[in-house]
Short mmCIF file of C-alpha atoms in Angstrom, two decimals:
data_model
loop_
_atom_site.label_atom_id
_atom_site.label_comp_id
_atom_site.label_asym_id
_atom_site.label_seq_id
_atom_site.Cartn_x
_atom_site.Cartn_y
_atom_site.Cartn_z
CA MET A 14 117.36 24.82 107.58
CA ASP A 15 116.13 21.21 108.35
CA LEU A 16 116.26 20.76 111.89
CA GLN A 17 116.33 16.40 111.80
CA LYS A 18 119.06 17.23 109.53
CA ILE A 19 120.82 19.08 111.63
CA GLU A 20 120.84 17.23 114.77
CA GLN A 21 121.67 14.31 112.61
CA ALA A 22 124.36 16.06 111.59
CA LEU A 23 125.48 16.82 114.76
CA ASP A 24 124.99 13.61 116.21
CA ALA A 25 127.57 12.26 113.57
CA TYR A 26 129.53 15.50 114.53
CA PHE A 27 130.60 14.14 118.10
CA GLU A 28 130.91 10.69 116.66
CA GLY A 29 133.89 11.80 114.83
CA THR A 30 132.46 11.02 111.49
CA THR A 31 131.56 13.73 109.92
CA SER A 32 132.69 15.30 106.70
CA LEU A 33 134.20 18.26 106.27
CA ALA A 34 131.12 19.47 104.43
CA GLU A 35 128.79 18.53 107.16
CA GLU A 36 130.50 20.70 109.99
CA LYS A 37 130.74 23.54 107.46
CA MET A 38 126.61 23.27 107.61
CA LEU A 39 126.91 23.07 111.12
CA GLN A 40 129.12 25.99 111.00
CA GLU A 41 126.59 28.07 109.30
CA TYR A 42 123.81 27.26 111.20
CA PHE A 43 125.02 28.21 114.38
CA LYS A 44 125.94 31.40 113.35
CA SER A 45 122.90 31.81 111.57
CA GLY A 46 121.44 33.09 114.64
CA LYS A 47 118.04 31.27 114.48
CA VAL A 48 119.21 28.29 116.87
CA ALA A 49 116.69 26.08 117.95
CA PRO A 50 116.46 26.21 122.11
CA HIS A 51 117.29 22.74 123.00
CA LEU A 52 120.47 23.24 120.55
CA GLU A 53 121.65 26.57 121.84
CA VAL A 54 124.57 25.30 124.27
CA TYR A 55 126.33 24.42 121.33
CA GLN A 56 125.94 27.76 119.75
CA ASP A 57 129.14 28.82 121.92
CA MET A 58 131.51 25.68 120.46
CA PHE A 59 130.96 26.82 116.97
CA ALA A 60 131.37 30.21 118.07
CA PHE A 61 134.26 29.53 119.49
CA PHE A 62 135.57 27.84 116.49
CA ALA A 63 134.69 30.66 114.43
CA THR A 64 136.70 33.04 116.77
CA ALA A 65 139.62 30.78 117.19
CA LYS A 66 140.10 30.65 113.29
CA SER A 67 140.10 34.40 112.78
CA GLU A 68 143.20 34.33 115.64
CA LYS A 69 146.01 36.10 113.97
CA THR A 70 149.64 37.35 115.02
CA SER A 71 151.05 40.50 114.48
CA VAL A 72 154.49 39.29 114.83
CA THR A 73 156.41 38.58 111.67
CA PRO A 74 159.21 35.63 112.01
CA LYS A 75 162.22 37.05 111.15
CA ILE A 76 164.87 34.50 109.29
CA SER A 77 167.46 37.12 108.25
CA GLU A 78 169.61 36.60 111.63
CA THR A 79 169.29 32.63 110.37
CA ASN A 80 171.44 33.28 107.86
CA LYS A 81 174.70 34.25 109.90
CA GLN A 82 173.23 31.05 112.56
CA PRO A 83 175.19 28.25 110.24
CA PHE A 84 178.41 30.32 109.93
CA TYR A 85 178.51 30.87 113.59
CA LYS A 86 178.62 27.45 113.82
CA TYR A 87 181.34 26.79 111.22
CA MET A 88 183.33 29.48 112.86
CA ARG A 89 182.79 28.35 116.34
CA LYS A 90 184.27 24.53 115.16
CA TRP A 91 187.04 26.65 113.48
CA VAL A 92 187.76 28.35 116.43
CA ALA A 93 187.97 25.58 118.58
CA VAL A 94 190.61 23.85 116.63
CA ALA A 95 192.69 26.56 116.14
CA ALA A 96 192.39 27.56 120.01
CA LEU A 97 193.31 23.79 120.13
CA LEU A 98 196.23 24.53 118.10
CA VAL A 99 197.57 27.29 120.01
CA VAL A 100 197.78 25.44 123.04
CA ALA A 101 199.39 22.97 121.78
CA LEU A 102 201.95 25.04 120.02
CA GLY A 103 202.44 26.38 123.20
CA VAL A 104 203.23 23.89 125.25
CA THR A 105 205.54 22.27 123.19
CA PHE A 106 207.13 25.73 122.77
CA PHE A 107 207.44 25.92 126.77
CA ILE A 108 208.76 22.86 127.18
CA ASN A 109 210.96 23.53 124.63
CA ASN A 110 212.53 26.50 125.68
CA ASN A 111 212.74 24.65 129.07
CA SER A 112 214.60 21.74 128.41
CA ASN A 113 216.98 24.55 126.71
CA LYS A 114 217.59 26.58 129.43
CA ILE A 115 218.61 23.74 131.45
CA SER A 116 221.13 22.26 129.41
CA THR A 117 222.88 25.93 128.66
CA ALA A 118 222.82 26.25 132.49
CA GLU A 119 223.97 22.84 133.02
CA GLN A 120 226.82 23.41 130.24
CA ILE A 121 227.66 26.54 132.09
CA GLU A 122 228.45 24.94 135.47
CA ALA A 123 230.07 22.12 134.11
CA GLU A 124 232.80 24.23 132.72
CA LEU A 125 232.88 26.20 135.40
CA ALA A 126 233.56 23.70 137.41
CA PHE A 127 236.11 22.12 134.95
CA GLU A 128 237.96 25.31 135.05
CA LYS A 129 238.06 25.19 138.76
CA THR A 130 239.34 21.89 138.74
CA LYS A 131 242.01 22.93 136.43
CA GLU A 132 243.01 25.81 138.26
CA ALA A 133 243.27 23.75 141.46
CA LEU A 134 245.10 20.58 139.90
CA ASN A 135 247.48 23.52 138.43
CA PHE A 136 248.08 25.17 142.07
CA ILE A 137 248.95 21.65 143.40
CA SER A 138 251.35 20.66 140.49
CA TYR A 139 253.31 24.07 140.70
CA GLN A 140 253.44 24.03 144.65
CA PHE A 141 254.73 20.26 144.08
CA ASN A 142 257.53 21.68 141.57
CA SER A 143 258.51 24.20 144.04
CA SER A 144 259.04 21.79 146.74
CA ALA A 145 260.90 19.97 144.69
CA GLN A 146 263.78 22.34 143.73
CA ASN A 147 264.07 23.12 147.41
CA LEU A 148 265.01 19.25 147.72
CA ALA A 149 267.73 20.08 145.06
CA VAL A 150 269.90 20.41 147.83
CA ILE A 151 269.12 17.07 149.40
CA GLN A 152 271.64 16.35 146.35
CA GLU A 153 274.83 17.86 147.70
CA PHE A 154 274.49 15.61 150.74
CA GLU A 155 274.93 12.68 148.82
CA LYS A 156 277.63 13.98 146.61
CA SER A 157 279.95 14.63 149.63
CA THR A 158 278.69 11.14 151.03
CA ASN A 159 279.62 9.68 147.88
CA LYS A 160 283.12 11.27 147.99
CA ILE A 161 283.78 10.06 151.55
CA PHE A 162 282.78 6.75 151.45
CA LYS A 163 284.20 5.72 148.10
CA MET B 30 166.53 27.26 98.20
CA GLN B 31 166.54 31.44 98.05
CA LYS B 32 165.08 33.47 100.93
CA GLU B 33 162.00 34.41 98.42
CA GLU B 34 161.14 31.34 97.70
CA PHE B 35 160.88 30.06 101.20
CA LEU B 36 159.17 32.98 102.43
CA HIS B 37 156.72 32.83 99.85
CA ILE B 38 156.27 28.68 101.14
CA VAL B 39 155.94 29.84 104.59
CA MET B 40 154.77 33.14 105.54
CA PRO B 41 151.20 32.26 104.98
CA LEU B 42 151.46 29.48 107.28
CA LYS B 43 152.29 32.01 109.94
CA ASP B 44 148.88 31.89 111.32
CA LYS B 45 148.28 28.45 111.25
CA LEU B 46 151.58 28.26 113.07
CA TYR B 47 150.42 30.71 115.81
CA ARG B 48 146.96 29.53 116.51
CA LEU B 49 148.27 25.67 116.92
CA ALA B 50 151.46 26.94 119.41
CA LYS B 51 148.85 29.42 121.43
CA ARG B 52 146.44 26.04 121.75
CA ILE B 53 149.45 24.27 123.43
CA LEU B 54 151.14 26.76 124.93
CA ILE B 55 147.72 29.21 126.06
CA SER B 56 150.53 31.91 126.07
CA HIS B 57 149.97 34.27 123.41
CA ASP B 58 153.78 35.52 123.95
CA GLU B 59 155.37 31.73 124.24
CA ALA B 60 152.76 31.10 120.93
CA GLU B 61 155.02 33.84 119.14
CA ASP B 62 158.27 32.83 120.62
CA ALA B 63 157.59 29.18 119.20
CA VAL B 64 156.08 30.83 116.02
CA GLN B 65 159.90 32.13 115.54
CA GLU B 66 161.88 29.61 116.68
CA VAL B 67 159.88 27.15 114.38
CA PHE B 68 160.87 29.42 111.24
CA LEU B 69 164.40 29.31 112.66
CA LYS B 70 164.41 25.77 112.33
CA LEU B 71 162.43 25.76 108.77
CA TRP B 72 165.00 28.25 107.39
CA ASN B 73 168.16 26.39 108.82
CA GLY B 74 166.32 22.59 107.64
CA LYS B 75 165.34 24.32 104.30
CA GLU B 76 166.69 21.55 102.06
CA LEU B 77 164.37 19.13 103.93
CA ILE B 78 161.09 21.28 103.48
CA LYS B 79 161.90 20.77 99.18
CA LYS B 80 161.72 16.63 100.07
CA TYR B 81 157.91 16.49 101.70
CA ASN B 82 155.27 17.20 99.61
CA LYS B 83 153.26 19.22 101.84
CA PRO B 84 155.17 21.79 103.36
CA GLU B 85 152.48 22.67 105.63
CA ALA B 86 151.76 19.21 107.08
CA TYR B 87 155.62 19.32 107.99
CA ALA B 88 155.73 22.79 109.25
CA MET B 89 152.55 21.94 111.37
CA THR B 90 154.50 19.02 112.96
CA MET B 91 157.47 20.68 113.98
CA THR B 92 155.28 23.36 115.88
CA LYS B 93 153.10 20.48 117.51
CA ASN B 94 156.45 18.63 118.35
CA TYR B 95 158.19 22.03 119.65
CA CYS B 96 155.78 22.98 121.46
CA LEU B 97 154.78 19.80 123.38
CA ASP B 98 158.47 19.69 123.66
CA ARG B 99 158.39 23.15 125.51
CA LEU B 100 155.77 22.18 127.59
CA LYS B 101 157.73 18.99 129.21
CA SER B 102 160.70 21.02 129.49
CA LYS B 103 158.55 23.62 131.25
CA GLN B 104 157.06 20.90 133.97
CA ALA B 105 160.09 19.68 134.09
CA SER B 106 162.28 22.31 135.08
CA ASN B 107 159.44 23.89 138.02
CA LEU B 108 158.60 26.89 135.70
CA THR B 109 154.46 26.19 136.14
CA ILE B 110 154.47 28.84 138.72
CA VAL B 111 155.97 31.66 136.55
CA HIS B 112 153.75 30.60 133.65
CA GLN B 113 150.69 30.47 135.80
CA ASN B 114 151.60 34.15 136.90
CA TYR B 115 152.26 35.07 133.21
CA LYS B 116 148.88 33.66 132.21
CA SER B 117 146.54 36.13 134.79
CA ASN B 118 148.21 38.59 133.44
CA ASN B 119 147.99 37.93 129.84
CA SER B 120 144.43 37.20 130.11
CA ARG B 121 143.76 40.54 131.11
CA THR B 122 146.11 42.56 128.84
CA GLU B 123 146.31 40.79 125.39
CA ASP B 124 143.65 38.20 124.59
CA GLN B 125 140.41 40.08 124.38
CA VAL B 126 139.50 37.84 122.15
CA GLU B 127 138.75 35.21 125.03
CA ALA B 128 137.17 37.80 126.79
CA LYS B 129 133.43 37.36 125.11
CA ASP B 130 131.27 35.51 127.25
CA GLY B 131 130.42 32.03 126.12
CA VAL B 132 133.12 31.62 123.96
CA GLY B 133 135.58 32.33 126.61
CA MET B 134 133.51 29.56 128.44
CA VAL B 135 134.85 27.40 125.59
CA PHE B 136 138.51 28.82 125.68
CA GLU B 137 138.49 27.64 129.60
CA ILE B 138 137.49 24.24 128.86
CA MET B 139 139.41 23.96 125.58
CA LYS B 140 142.48 24.28 128.26
CA GLN B 141 141.24 21.54 130.15
CA LEU B 142 141.39 18.68 127.42
CA PRO B 143 144.91 16.75 127.19
CA GLU B 144 147.37 18.21 125.02
CA GLN B 145 146.83 15.35 121.99
CA GLN B 146 142.82 16.32 121.61
CA ARG B 147 142.85 19.59 121.51
CA ILE B 148 145.22 19.68 118.97
CA ILE B 149 143.24 17.28 117.17
CA LEU B 150 140.23 19.72 118.01
CA GLN B 151 141.97 22.78 116.83
CA LEU B 152 143.37 20.85 112.95
CA ARG B 153 139.97 19.74 112.78
CA ASP B 154 137.16 22.39 113.92
CA VAL B 155 139.64 25.29 113.47
CA GLU B 156 141.98 24.76 110.99
CA GLU B 157 139.17 22.30 108.66
CA TYR B 158 142.18 19.69 108.11
CA GLU B 159 140.99 16.31 106.53
CA TYR B 160 141.60 13.24 108.61
CA SER B 161 144.39 12.38 106.01
CA GLU B 162 146.27 15.53 106.94
CA ILE B 163 145.82 15.32 111.00
CA ALA B 164 146.90 11.82 110.75
CA ALA B 165 150.45 13.28 108.62
CA VAL B 166 150.84 16.03 111.49
CA MET B 167 149.72 14.05 114.50
CA GLU B 168 152.24 10.71 112.82
CA MET B 169 149.14 8.61 113.99
CA ASN B 170 146.17 6.54 111.82
CA GLU B 171 143.58 8.10 110.93
CA THR B 172 141.16 5.85 113.49
CA ALA B 173 142.76 7.01 116.50
CA ILE B 174 142.33 10.43 115.49
CA ARG B 175 138.63 9.69 114.74
CA VAL B 176 138.28 8.47 118.37
CA ASN B 177 140.64 10.99 119.92
CA LEU B 178 138.36 13.82 118.04
CA SER B 179 135.12 12.19 119.48
CA ARG B 180 136.03 12.49 123.00
CA ALA B 181 137.56 15.65 122.87
CA ARG B 182 134.53 17.02 121.18
CA LYS B 183 131.92 15.15 123.80
CA MET B 184 134.49 16.53 126.63
CA VAL B 185 133.53 19.99 125.53
CA ARG B 186 129.88 19.29 125.11
CA GLU B 187 129.76 17.74 128.34
CA GLU B 188 131.50 20.60 130.08
CA LEU B 189 129.22 22.92 128.23
CA ILE B 190 126.02 21.39 129.17
CA LYS B 191 127.21 21.60 132.99
CA LYS B 192 128.03 25.45 132.99
CA TYR B 193 125.45 25.51 130.83
CA ASN B 194 122.56 24.24 133.72
CA TYR B 195 124.40 25.49 136.48
CA GLY B 196 123.64 29.04 134.67
CA LEU B 197 120.41 28.04 134.87
CA THR B 198 119.61 26.59 138.23
CA LYS B 199 121.69 29.63 139.47
CA ASN B 200 119.06 32.19 138.18
#
């Protein structure tokens, strides 16, 4: 290969103005093993590109799991909604139940108080009546005094 | 899009994506994780891939962005020490490709380049992309690509010459 052409291409290469074809030519030249001594420095560089090109990964990326991922994401939203609903329902039931219990308890207490008051009032009126009966005797006095003072 | 069709488009890109990821992340295992992750992303956004006339450029851009994000988050979360341990482990067992003398040296030099230049050099000299394709992947204009490429190549050359001369004077 023409050494001058290689040197020119190499200069252009470092200026970033070579075409892919020229770079291919440089690759070939440095691979050939017949490199001019003053260009040997660059041999490693091109050998590196060739080596780097052959690097391969042994791992095959899996995508089967990904099928599920949007589903999970989709489900997660609904799980959140369901959880919120459960909490909301729970709170409302709790409040409702508690307020009901309070009212029934109050009602029972009120009824009890009512009965007690009624009993007390009945007791008072009974006592009052029986005492009033005893007062009937006093009327007899009045009769006799009326007989005397006419 | 059916799974078969998707795999038909994306599977041939597997090694290219891996090489790009490895160039950015350096670690072999992390590169494989990145490829797996990018495949998942592509599969989840499989309707989008149809809109791009070149799925390859789309996949490469995604890999590049994902790997750069990984690097950023790793630097932010102080995991670099772990990564260095990991790397030294790695070079002993995994990548015998890098063990070759002169070629290994270039691997080392590559690691010193700024990420952007590293990616551009990878795309041009390893994957043999056209400038327009690289511009699409990097989301930059062609002039900027050429400038960065020239810088990267010169940097590698400089380092090589340094090491080469060092070897000569030492002997």
